[in-house]
Coordinates of N, CA and C in Angstrom, one line a residue:
X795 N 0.8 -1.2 0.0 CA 0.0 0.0 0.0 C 0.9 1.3 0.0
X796 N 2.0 1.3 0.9 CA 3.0 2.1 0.9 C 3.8 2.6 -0.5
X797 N 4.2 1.6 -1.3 CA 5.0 1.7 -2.1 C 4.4 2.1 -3.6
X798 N 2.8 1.7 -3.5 CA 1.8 2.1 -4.4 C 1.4 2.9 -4.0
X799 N 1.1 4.0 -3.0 CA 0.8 5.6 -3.0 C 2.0 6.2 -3.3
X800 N 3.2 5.7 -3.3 CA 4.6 6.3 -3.9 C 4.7 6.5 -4.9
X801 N 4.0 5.6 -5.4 CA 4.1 5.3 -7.4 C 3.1 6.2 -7.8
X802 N 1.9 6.4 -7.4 CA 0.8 6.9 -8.0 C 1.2 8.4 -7.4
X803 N 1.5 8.9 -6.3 CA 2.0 10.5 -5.5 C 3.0 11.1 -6.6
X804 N 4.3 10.3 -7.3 CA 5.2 10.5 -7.9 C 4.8 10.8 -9.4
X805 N 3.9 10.1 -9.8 CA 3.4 10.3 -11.2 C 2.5 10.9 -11.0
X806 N 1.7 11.4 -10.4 CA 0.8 12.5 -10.4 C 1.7 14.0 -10.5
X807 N 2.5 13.9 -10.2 CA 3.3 15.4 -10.1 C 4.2 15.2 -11.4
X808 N 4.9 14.1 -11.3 CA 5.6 13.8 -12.9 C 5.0 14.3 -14.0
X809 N 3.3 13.5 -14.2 CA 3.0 13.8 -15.4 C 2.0 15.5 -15.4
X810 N 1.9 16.0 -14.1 CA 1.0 16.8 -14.0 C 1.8 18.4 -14.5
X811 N 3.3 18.2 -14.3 CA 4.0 19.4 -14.5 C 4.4 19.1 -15.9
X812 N 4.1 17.8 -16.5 CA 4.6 17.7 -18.1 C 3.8 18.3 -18.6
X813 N 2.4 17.9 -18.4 CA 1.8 18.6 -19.2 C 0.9 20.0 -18.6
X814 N 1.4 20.4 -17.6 CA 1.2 21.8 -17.3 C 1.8 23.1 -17.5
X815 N 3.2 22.8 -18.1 CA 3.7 24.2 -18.1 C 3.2 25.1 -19.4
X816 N 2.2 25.1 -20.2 CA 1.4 25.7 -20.9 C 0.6 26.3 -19.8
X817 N 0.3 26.7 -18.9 CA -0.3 27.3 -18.0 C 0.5 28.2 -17.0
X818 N 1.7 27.6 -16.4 CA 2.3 27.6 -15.9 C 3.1 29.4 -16.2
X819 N 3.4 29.3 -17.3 CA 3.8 30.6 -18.4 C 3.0 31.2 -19.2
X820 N 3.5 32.0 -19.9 CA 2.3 32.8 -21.2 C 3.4 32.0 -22.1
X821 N 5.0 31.7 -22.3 CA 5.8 31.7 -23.5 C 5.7 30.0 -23.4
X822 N 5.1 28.7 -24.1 CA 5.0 27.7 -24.1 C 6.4 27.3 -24.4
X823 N 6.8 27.5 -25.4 CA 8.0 27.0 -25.7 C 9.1 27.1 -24.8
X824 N 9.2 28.3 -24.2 CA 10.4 28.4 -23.1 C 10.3 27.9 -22.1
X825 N 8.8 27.6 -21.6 CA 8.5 26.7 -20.0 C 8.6 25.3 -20.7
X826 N 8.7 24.4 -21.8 CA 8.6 23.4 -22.1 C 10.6 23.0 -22.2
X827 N 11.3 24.0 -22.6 CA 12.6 24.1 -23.1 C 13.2 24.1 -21.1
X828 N 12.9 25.0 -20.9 CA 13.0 25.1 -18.8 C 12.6 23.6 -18.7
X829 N 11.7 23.1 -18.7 CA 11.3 21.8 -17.8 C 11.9 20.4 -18.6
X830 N 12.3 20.6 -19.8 CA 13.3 19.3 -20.5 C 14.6 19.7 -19.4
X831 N 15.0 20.3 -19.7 CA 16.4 20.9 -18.9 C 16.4 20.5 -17.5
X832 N 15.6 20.8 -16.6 CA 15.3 20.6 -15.2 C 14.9 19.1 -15.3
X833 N 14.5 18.4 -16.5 CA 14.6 17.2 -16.0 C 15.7 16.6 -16.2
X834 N 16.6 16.8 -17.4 CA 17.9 16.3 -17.2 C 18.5 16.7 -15.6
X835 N 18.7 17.7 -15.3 CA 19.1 18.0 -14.4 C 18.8 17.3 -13.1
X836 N 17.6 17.0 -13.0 CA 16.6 16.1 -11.9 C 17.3 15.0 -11.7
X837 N 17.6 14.0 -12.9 CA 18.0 12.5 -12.7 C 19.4 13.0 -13.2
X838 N 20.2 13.7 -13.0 CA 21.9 13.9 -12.3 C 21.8 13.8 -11.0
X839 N 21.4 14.7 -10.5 CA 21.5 15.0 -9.3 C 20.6 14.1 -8.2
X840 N 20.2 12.8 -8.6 CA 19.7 11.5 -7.8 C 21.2 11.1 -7.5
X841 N 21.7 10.6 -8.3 CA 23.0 10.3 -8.2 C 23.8 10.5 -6.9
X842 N 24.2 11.8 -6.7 CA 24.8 12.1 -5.6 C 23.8 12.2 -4.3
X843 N 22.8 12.8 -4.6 CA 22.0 12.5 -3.6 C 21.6 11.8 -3.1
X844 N 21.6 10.4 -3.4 CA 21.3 8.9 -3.6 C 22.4 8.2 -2.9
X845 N 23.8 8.7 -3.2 CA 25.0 8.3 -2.6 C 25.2 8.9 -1.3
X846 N 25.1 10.3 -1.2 CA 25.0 11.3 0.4 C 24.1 11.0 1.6
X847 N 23.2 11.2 0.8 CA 21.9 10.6 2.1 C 21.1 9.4 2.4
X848 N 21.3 8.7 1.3 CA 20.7 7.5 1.3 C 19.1 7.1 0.3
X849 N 18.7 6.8 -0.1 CA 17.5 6.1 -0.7 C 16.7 7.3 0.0
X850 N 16.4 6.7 1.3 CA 14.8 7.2 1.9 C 14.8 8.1 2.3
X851 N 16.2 9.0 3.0 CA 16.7 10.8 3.2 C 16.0 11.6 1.9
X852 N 17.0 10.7 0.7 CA 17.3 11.8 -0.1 C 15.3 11.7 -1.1
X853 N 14.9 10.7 -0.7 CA 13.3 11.0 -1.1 C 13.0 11.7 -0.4
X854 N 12.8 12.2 0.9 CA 12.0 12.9 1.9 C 12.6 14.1 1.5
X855 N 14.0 14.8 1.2 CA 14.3 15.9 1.1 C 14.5 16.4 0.0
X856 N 14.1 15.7 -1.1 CA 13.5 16.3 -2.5 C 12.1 16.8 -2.2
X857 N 10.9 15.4 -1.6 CA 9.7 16.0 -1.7 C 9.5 17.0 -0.6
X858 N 10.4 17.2 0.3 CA 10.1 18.6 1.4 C 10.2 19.8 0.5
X859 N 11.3 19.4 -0.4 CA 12.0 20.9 -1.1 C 10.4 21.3 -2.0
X860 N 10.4 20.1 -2.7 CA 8.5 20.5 -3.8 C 7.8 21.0 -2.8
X861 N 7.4 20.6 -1.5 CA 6.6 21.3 -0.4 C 6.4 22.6 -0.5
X862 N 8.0 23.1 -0.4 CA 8.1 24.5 -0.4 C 7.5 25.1 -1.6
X863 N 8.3 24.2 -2.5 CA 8.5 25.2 -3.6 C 7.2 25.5 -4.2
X864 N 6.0 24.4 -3.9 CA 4.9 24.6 -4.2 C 4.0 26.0 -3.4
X865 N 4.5 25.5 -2.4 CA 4.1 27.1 -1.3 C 4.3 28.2 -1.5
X866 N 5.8 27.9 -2.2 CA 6.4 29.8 -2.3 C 5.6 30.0 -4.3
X867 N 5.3 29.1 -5.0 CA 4.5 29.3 -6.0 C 3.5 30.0 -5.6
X868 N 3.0 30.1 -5.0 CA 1.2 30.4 -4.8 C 1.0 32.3 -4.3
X869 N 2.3 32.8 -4.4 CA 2.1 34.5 -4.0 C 2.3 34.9 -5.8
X870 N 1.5 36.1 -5.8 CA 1.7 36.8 -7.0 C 2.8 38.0 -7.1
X871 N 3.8 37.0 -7.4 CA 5.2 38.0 -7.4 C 6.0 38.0 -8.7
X872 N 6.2 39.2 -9.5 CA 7.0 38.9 -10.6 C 8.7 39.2 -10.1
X873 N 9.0 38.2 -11.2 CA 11.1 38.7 -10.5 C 11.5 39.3 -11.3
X874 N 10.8 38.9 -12.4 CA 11.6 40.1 -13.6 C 10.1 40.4 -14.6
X875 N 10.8 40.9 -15.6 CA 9.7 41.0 -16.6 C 9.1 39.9 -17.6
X876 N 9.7 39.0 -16.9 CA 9.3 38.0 -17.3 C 9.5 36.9 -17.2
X877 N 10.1 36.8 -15.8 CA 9.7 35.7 -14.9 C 8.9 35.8 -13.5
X878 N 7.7 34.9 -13.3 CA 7.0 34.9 -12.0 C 8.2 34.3 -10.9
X879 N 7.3 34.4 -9.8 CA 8.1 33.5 -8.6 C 7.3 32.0 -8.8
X880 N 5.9 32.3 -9.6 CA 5.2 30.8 -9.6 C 6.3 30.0 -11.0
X881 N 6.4 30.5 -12.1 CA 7.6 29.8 -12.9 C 8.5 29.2 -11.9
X882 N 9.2 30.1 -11.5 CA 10.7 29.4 -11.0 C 10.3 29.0 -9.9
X883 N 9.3 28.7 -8.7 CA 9.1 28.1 -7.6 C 8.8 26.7 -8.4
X884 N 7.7 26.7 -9.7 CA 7.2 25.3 -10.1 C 8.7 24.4 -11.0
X885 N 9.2 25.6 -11.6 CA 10.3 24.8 -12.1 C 11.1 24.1 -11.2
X886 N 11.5 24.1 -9.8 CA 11.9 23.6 -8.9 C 11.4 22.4 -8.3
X887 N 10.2 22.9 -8.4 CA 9.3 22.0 -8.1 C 9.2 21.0 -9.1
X888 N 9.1 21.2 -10.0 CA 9.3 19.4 -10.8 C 10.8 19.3 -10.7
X889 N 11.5 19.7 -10.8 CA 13.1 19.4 -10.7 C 13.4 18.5 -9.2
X890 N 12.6 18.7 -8.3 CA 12.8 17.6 -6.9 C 11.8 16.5 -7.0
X891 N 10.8 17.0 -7.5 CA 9.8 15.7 -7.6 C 10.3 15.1 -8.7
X892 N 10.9 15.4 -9.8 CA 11.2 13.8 -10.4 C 12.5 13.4 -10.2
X893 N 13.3 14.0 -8.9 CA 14.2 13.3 -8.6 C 13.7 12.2 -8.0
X894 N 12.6 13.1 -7.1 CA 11.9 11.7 -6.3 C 11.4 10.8 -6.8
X895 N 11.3 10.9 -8.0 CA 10.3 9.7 -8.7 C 11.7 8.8 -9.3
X896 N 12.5 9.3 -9.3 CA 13.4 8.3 -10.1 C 14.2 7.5 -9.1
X897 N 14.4 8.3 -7.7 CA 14.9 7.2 -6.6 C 14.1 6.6 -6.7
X898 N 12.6 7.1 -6.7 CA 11.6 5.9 -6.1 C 11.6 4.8 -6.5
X899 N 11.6 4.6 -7.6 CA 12.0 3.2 -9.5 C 13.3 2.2 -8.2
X900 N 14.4 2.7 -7.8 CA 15.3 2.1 -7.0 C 15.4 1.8 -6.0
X901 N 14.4 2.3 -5.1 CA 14.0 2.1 -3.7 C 13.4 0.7 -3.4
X902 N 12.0 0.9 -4.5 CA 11.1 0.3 -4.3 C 11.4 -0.9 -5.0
X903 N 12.5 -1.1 -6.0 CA 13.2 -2.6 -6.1 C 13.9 -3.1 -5.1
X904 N 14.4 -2.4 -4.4 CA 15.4 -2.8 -3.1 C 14.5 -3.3 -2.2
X905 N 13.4 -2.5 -2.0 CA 12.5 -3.3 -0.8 C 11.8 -4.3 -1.3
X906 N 11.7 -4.8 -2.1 CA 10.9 -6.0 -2.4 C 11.5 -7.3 -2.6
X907 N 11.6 -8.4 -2.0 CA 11.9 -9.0 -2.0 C 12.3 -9.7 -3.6
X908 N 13.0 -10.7 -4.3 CA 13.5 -11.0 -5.3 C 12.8 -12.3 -5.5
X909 N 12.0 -13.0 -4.6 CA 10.5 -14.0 -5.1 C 9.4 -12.9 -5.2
X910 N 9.5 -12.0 -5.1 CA 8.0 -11.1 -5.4 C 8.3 -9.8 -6.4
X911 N 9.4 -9.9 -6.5 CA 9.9 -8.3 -7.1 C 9.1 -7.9 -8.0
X912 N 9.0 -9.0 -9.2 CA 8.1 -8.6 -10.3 C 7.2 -8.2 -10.3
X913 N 6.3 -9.1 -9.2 CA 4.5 -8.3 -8.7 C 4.8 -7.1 -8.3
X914 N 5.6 -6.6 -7.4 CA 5.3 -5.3 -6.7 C 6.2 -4.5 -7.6
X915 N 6.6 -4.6 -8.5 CA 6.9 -3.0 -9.8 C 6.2 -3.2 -10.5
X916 N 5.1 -4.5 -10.8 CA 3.8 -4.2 -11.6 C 2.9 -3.8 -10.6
X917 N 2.7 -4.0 -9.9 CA 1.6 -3.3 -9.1 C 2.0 -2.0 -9.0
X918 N 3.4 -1.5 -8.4 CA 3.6 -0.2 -8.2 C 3.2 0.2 -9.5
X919 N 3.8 0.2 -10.9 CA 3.4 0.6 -12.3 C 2.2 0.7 -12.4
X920 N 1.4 0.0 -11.7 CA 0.0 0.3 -12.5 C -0.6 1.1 -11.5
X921 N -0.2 1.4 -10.6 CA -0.5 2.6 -9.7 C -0.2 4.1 -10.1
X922 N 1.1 3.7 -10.6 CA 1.7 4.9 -11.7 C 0.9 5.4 -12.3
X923 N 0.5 4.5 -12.9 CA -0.1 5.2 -14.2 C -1.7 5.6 -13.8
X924 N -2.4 4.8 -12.8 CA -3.6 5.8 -12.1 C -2.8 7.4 -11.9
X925 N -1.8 7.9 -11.3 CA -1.6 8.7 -11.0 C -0.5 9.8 -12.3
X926 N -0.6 8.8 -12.9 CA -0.1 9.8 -14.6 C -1.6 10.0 -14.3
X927 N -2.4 9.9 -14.9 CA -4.0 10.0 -15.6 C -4.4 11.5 -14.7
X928 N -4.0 11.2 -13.3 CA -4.9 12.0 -12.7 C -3.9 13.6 -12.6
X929 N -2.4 13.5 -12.7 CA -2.0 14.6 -13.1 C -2.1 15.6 -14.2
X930 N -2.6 14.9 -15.0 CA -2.5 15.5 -16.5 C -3.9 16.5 -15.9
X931 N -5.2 15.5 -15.2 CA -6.2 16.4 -15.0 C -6.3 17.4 -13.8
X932 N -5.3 17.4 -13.2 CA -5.2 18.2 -11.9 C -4.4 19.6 -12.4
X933 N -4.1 19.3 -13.8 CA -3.5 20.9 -14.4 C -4.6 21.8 -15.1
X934 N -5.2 20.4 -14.8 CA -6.9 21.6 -15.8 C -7.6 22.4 -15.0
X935 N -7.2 22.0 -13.6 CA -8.0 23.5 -12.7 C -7.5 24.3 -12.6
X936 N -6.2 24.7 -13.4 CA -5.4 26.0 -13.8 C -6.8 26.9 -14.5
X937 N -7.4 25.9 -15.1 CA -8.9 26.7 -16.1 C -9.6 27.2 -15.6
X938 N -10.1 26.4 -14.8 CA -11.3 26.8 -13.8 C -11.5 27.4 -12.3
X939 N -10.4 27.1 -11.8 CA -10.2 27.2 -10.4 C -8.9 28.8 -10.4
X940 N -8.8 29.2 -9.0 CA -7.4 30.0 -9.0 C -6.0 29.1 -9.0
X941 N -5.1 29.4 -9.0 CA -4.3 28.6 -9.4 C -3.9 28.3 -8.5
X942 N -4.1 28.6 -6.8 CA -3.6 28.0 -5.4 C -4.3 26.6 -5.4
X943 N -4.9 26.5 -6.1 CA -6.1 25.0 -5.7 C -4.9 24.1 -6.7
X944 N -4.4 23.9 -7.7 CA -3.9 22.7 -8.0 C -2.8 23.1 -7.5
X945 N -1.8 23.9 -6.7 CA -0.6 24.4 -5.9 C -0.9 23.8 -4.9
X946 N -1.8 23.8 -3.8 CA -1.7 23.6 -3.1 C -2.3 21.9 -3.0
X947 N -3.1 21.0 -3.7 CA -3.4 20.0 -4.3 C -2.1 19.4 -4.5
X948 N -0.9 19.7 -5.3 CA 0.5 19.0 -5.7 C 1.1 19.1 -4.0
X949 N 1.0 20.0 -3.5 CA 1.4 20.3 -2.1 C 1.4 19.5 -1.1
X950 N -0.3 19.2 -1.2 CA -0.7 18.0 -0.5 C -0.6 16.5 -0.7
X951 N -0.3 16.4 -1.7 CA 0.2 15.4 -2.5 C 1.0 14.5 -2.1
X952 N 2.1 15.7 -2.0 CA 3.6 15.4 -1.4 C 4.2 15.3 -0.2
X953 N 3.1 16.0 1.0 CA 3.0 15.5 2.2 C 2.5 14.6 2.3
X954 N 1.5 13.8 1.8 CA 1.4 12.3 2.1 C 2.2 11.4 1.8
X955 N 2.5 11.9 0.3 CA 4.0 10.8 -0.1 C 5.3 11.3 1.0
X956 N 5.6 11.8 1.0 CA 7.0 12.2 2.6 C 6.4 11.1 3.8
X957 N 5.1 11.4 4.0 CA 4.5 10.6 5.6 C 4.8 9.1 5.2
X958 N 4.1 8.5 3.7 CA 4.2 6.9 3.2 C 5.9 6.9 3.3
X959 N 7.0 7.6 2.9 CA 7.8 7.5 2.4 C 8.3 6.7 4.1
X960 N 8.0 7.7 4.9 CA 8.7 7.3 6.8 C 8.4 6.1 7.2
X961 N 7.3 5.8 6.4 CA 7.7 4.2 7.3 C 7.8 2.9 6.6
X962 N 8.7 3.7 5.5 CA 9.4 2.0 5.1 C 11.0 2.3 5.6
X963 N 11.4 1.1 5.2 CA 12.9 0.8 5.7 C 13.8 1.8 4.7
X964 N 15.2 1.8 5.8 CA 16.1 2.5 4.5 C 16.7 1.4 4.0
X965 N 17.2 1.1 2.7 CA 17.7 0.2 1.9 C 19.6 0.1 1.8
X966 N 19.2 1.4 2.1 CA 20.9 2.1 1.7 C 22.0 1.4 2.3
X967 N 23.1 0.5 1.6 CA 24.6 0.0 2.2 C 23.6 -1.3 2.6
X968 N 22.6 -2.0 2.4 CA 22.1 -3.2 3.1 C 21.7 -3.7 1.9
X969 N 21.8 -5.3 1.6 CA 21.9 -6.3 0.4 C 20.6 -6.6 0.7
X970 N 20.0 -6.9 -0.8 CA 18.8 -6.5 -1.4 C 18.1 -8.1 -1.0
X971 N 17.0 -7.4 -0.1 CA 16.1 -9.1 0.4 C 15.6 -10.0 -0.6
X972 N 15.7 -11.3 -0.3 CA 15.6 -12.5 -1.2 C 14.3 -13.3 -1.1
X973 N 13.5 -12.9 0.5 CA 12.7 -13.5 0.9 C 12.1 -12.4 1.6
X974 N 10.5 -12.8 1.5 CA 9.3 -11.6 2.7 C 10.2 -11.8 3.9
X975 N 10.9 -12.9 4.4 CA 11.2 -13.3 5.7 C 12.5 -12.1 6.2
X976 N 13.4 -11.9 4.6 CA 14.4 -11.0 4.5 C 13.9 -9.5 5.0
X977 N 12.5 -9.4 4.1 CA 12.2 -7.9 4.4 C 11.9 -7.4 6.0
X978 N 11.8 -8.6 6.3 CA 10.7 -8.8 8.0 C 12.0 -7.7 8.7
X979 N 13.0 -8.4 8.3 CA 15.0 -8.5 9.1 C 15.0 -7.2 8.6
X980 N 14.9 -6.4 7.6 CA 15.3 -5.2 6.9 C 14.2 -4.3 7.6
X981 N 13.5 -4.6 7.8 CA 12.4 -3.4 8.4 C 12.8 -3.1 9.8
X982 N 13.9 -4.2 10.2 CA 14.0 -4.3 11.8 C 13.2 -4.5 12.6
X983 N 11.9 -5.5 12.6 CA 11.1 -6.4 13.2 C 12.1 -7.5 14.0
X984 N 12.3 -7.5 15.7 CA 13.0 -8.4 16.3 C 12.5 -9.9 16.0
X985 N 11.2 -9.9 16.1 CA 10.7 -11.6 16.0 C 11.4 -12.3 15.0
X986 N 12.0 -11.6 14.0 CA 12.3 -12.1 12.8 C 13.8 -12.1 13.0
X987 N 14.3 -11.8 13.6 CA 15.3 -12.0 13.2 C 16.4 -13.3 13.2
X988 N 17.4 -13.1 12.3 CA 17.7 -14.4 11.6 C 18.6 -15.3 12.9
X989 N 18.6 -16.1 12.8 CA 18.9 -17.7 14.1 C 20.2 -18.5 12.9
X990 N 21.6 -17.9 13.3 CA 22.5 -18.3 12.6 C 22.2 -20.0 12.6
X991 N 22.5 -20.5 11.7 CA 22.2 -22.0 11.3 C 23.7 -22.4 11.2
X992 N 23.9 -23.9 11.9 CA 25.2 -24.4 11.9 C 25.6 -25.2 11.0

C-alpha cells in the first residue's frame, strides 16, 4: 500500500507538470525548453544525492523541497519582466519531484523481496499510471479554479507521499532481500530476526 501511494503520488506530479507548463507561463515554448532541462538536471542529481543521504533521506528531502516550492508558488510576485516566482518556484518543483520519482524506481526494487519483485513494480506501475492520468487532469484546474487549488493540491500530495515515504525501511549500504522473511529482518522487526544455522 505504501509503495503504491509512492508510485501513483510520484506520477501525479511527474506527469502533471509535463503537461502543465502551458499554464504555468504565457511563452509555451520556453516553459517546455526550462522543464526538459530541469529534468535532465533532476536525474543527475539522484546520483549524488542517492550516494550522500541514502534512498529514503534523499526522497524525503526532494519532496520537502516540492513542499516549499509549491508554497512559495502560490504568492503573485514577478522577478523580472518575465519571470513569476510561480515559474521558477514550479520549475523547482518538478526538478525535486522527479528526482523523487526516479529514486523511487530504485527504492522500491530494493524493498521488495526477489521471489516477489516482479509483482510489486507491476503493481507499483499500474499505480503509476492511475496517478499519470490524474495529473494530466489536476493541471486543468489551472482553467477553472485560482491557481492556489492545483498548488496547493501538488502540495498536499507530497506530504502524504513524505508521511508513506517514513515508514518504510532505508535500503541504503544493506543487500537486497531475497525472501518476505528477509524484508521482515530489513524493516528491523525483532521476531524475525535471523537464528545463525550451523
Amino acid at each position: 500500500a505504501v509503495v503504491s501511494t509512492q508510485s501513483r503520488s510520484g506520477t501525479f506530479f511527474f506527469f502533471g507538470f509535463d503537461f502543465g507548463w502551458g499554464k504555468i507561463s504565457s511563452n509555451l515554448y520556453t516553459s517546455y525548453l526550462f522543464a526538459a532541462l530541469g529534468k535532465v538536471f533532476s536525474f543527475i542529481i539522484t546520483i549524488p544525492a542517492g550516494y550522500l543521504l541514502g534512498r529514503k533521506k534523499s526522497v524525503q528531502f526532494f519532496l520537502v523541497l516540492g513542499v516549499i516550492s509549491f508554497l512559495l508558488a502560490m504568492p503573485n510576485l514577478n522577478i523580472s519582466e518575465n519571470c513569476t516566482l510561480e515559474f521558477a518556484a514550479c520549475l523547482v518543483g518538478s526538478i525535486v519531484t522527479s528526482s523523487a520519482y526516479a529514486i523511487n524506481y530504485l527504492y522500491t526494487s530494493e524493498l521488495a523481496p526477489t521471489s516477489h519483485r516482479g509483482t510489486v513494480m507491476s503493481l507499483s506501475s499500474s499505480c503509476a499510471r492511475l496517478g499519470s492520468f490524474s495529473g494530466i487532469y489536476a493541471t486543468l484546474l489551472y482553467d477553472v479554479t485560482d491557481r492556489k487549488v492545483p498548488l496547493a493540491l501538488f502540495a498536499g500530495m507530497t506530504m502524504t507521499y513524505v508521511v508513506a515515504v517514513s515508514f518504510l525501511a532505508d535500503t541504503t549500504g544493506k543487500s537486497i532481500p531475497e525472501t518476505p522473511h528477509d524484508v521482515e529482518i530489513l524493516a528491523g522487526k525483532k521476531k524475525y530476526q535471523s537464528v545463525e544455522r550451523g
